[in-house]
C-alpha positions as CSV (number, residue, x, y, z in Angstrom):
1,M,3.2,81.0,-4.5
2,E,0.6,83.5,-3.4
3,R,1.1,84.8,0.1
4,F,-2.7,85.1,0.8
5,E,-5.5,83.1,-0.6
6,T,-7.8,85.8,-2.0
7,E,-10.8,84.1,-3.6
8,S,-12.5,83.6,-0.2
9,L,-12.2,87.2,0.7
10,A,-15.4,87.9,-1.2
11,L,-17.2,85.8,1.4
12,L,-18.3,87.5,4.7
13,P,-20.0,86.4,7.9
14,G,-23.7,87.2,7.6
15,Q,-23.7,86.8,3.8
16,R,-26.4,84.6,2.3
17,V,-25.2,81.9,-0.1
18,Q,-26.4,78.9,-2.0
19,A,-24.8,75.6,-1.1
20,R,-25.0,72.0,-2.4
21,V,-25.0,69.1,0.1
22,L,-22.1,66.7,-0.6
23,S,-22.2,64.3,2.3
24,H,-23.7,63.4,5.7
25,H,-21.7,62.9,8.8
26,P,-22.8,62.1,12.4
27,W,-22.4,65.8,13.4
28,G,-23.7,67.5,10.2
29,V,-23.1,67.9,6.5
30,I,-20.3,68.8,4.2
31,V,-21.4,71.3,1.5
32,E,-19.9,73.2,-1.4
33,I,-20.7,76.9,-1.8
34,I,-22.2,77.5,-5.3
35,G,-19.8,79.7,-7.3
36,Y,-16.8,78.7,-5.1
37,E,-16.6,75.0,-6.1
38,N,-13.0,75.3,-7.3
39,A,-11.8,77.8,-4.6
40,G,-10.2,75.1,-2.5
41,L,-12.3,75.9,0.6
42,S,-14.1,73.5,3.0
43,A,-17.7,74.3,4.0
44,S,-19.9,72.6,6.5
45,I,-23.1,72.9,8.6
46,D,-22.9,71.6,12.2
47,M,-26.5,70.2,12.5
48,I,-26.0,69.1,16.1
49,Q,-24.9,72.5,17.2
50,Q,-27.7,74.2,15.3
51,F,-30.7,71.9,16.0
52,S,-30.0,69.4,18.9
53,R,-31.6,71.7,21.5
54,T,-34.8,72.1,19.5
55,T,-35.3,68.4,18.7
56,S,-36.6,65.8,21.0
57,S,-34.9,62.7,19.5
58,H,-31.9,61.7,17.4
59,D,-34.3,60.6,14.6
60,E,-36.0,64.0,14.6
61,L,-32.5,65.7,14.3
62,L,-31.6,63.3,11.4
63,A,-34.8,64.3,9.6
64,L,-33.6,67.9,9.5
65,F,-30.4,66.9,7.5
66,P,-30.9,68.2,3.9
67,P,-30.5,65.3,1.4
68,V,-27.2,64.8,-0.4
69,G,-27.3,66.6,-3.7
70,A,-29.8,69.2,-2.5
71,Q,-29.2,72.9,-3.2
72,I,-30.0,74.9,0.0
73,D,-30.1,78.5,1.2
74,A,-27.5,79.2,3.9
75,V,-25.8,82.1,5.7
76,I,-22.1,82.3,6.5
77,E,-21.6,82.0,10.2
78,Q,-17.8,81.9,10.4
79,I,-14.8,81.9,8.1
80,H,-11.4,80.6,9.3
81,R,-8.4,81.5,7.1
82,W,-5.6,80.6,9.6
83,H,-4.2,78.0,7.2
84,P,-5.3,76.2,4.0
85,P,-7.9,75.2,3.2
86,V,-10.2,78.1,4.2
87,S,-12.9,76.7,6.4
88,V,-16.4,78.1,6.2
89,R,-19.2,77.3,8.8
90,L,-22.7,77.8,7.5
91,S,-26.1,78.1,9.2
92,I,-29.4,77.0,7.9
93,R,-31.4,78.1,11.0
94,P,-34.5,80.0,9.7
95,A,-33.8,82.8,12.2
96,D,-30.2,83.1,11.0
97,L,-31.3,83.2,7.4
98,E,-33.5,86.2,8.3
99,S,-30.9,88.0,10.4
100,L,-27.6,86.5,11.7
101,A,-26.6,87.7,15.1
102,W,-23.1,87.3,16.6
103,R,-21.1,88.8,19.5
104,C,-18.8,91.7,19.1
105,D,-15.2,90.6,19.6
106,F,-14.4,93.8,21.5
107,C,-17.4,94.3,23.9
108,G,-19.1,90.9,23.7
109,E,-22.6,92.4,23.1
110,P,-24.8,91.0,20.3
111,I,-24.4,92.5,16.8
112,T,-26.3,91.8,13.6
113,L,-24.0,90.5,10.8
114,S,-26.7,90.5,8.1
115,P,-26.8,93.3,5.6
116,G,-28.0,96.5,7.2
117,G,-27.0,95.2,10.7
118,G,-24.1,97.6,11.2
119,A,-21.4,95.0,12.0
120,L,-17.9,95.5,10.7
121,V,-15.9,92.5,9.5
122,L,-12.1,93.0,9.9
123,D,-9.6,90.7,8.4
124,S,-6.2,90.9,10.1
125,R,-3.0,89.7,8.4
126,S,0.6,89.5,9.4
127,N,3.6,90.7,7.3
128,D,5.3,87.5,8.4
129,G,3.3,85.0,6.3
130,P,0.0,83.6,5.1
131,G,-3.2,83.3,7.0
132,S,-5.6,85.8,8.5
133,H,-8.1,86.1,11.3
134,T,-11.6,87.6,11.1
135,V,-12.7,90.0,13.9
136,I,-16.4,91.1,14.2
137,S,-17.0,94.5,15.7
138,H,-19.6,97.2,16.3
139,R,-18.7,100.4,14.5
140,H,-18.4,102.3,17.8
141,C,-16.3,99.6,19.4
142,L,-13.7,99.9,16.6
143,A,-13.9,103.7,16.5
144,E,-13.3,103.9,20.3
145,R,-10.1,101.9,19.9
146,I,-8.6,104.3,17.4
147,R,-6.5,107.0,19.0
148,P,-8.7,110.1,19.5
149,E,-6.3,112.4,17.6
150,I,-6.8,110.3,14.4
151,T,-10.3,111.8,13.8
152,G,-10.5,110.9,10.1
153,E,-10.0,107.1,10.8
154,R,-12.5,107.2,13.7
155,A,-15.0,108.9,11.4
156,R,-14.4,106.4,8.6
157,A,-15.0,103.5,11.1
158,M,-18.4,105.0,11.8
159,K,-19.3,105.4,8.1
160,I,-17.7,102.4,6.3
161,G,-20.3,100.6,4.2
162,K,-23.1,103.0,4.9
163,M,-25.1,104.5,2.1
164,R,-24.7,108.2,1.7
């Protein structure tokens, strides 16, 4: 038995993906992420959370549901790996597809998760067993929490993922 599910580690919040709509539900849709059909993960789009404030009626909201079988563009909003199956929440809001913003788990200020946005995605794991938790951080928020005398790690936190 593998201690950690590893296939979903290639997926990050802010990453654009293609998804296929599998079914409709009162709250939204169940989808499969193209390329991860056999990864054993659960993926969904909460249409009420994303669009209920911008629609004037239930019928208008239902009209926004992509049809079953449709292949759509989406962006990963959240990934939960606490226990199997891995759960992925996607967004199809046009603004999120352009640039997904979230809140830093350290300072609470907005941060852009889309490529080029400067967010760090940290996956924390325990030595005691399976599961992990994703933490979203500004570079400086992580660097500030590393002891000052560990200058190399502080510097790496500021540069990870940046082009040279």
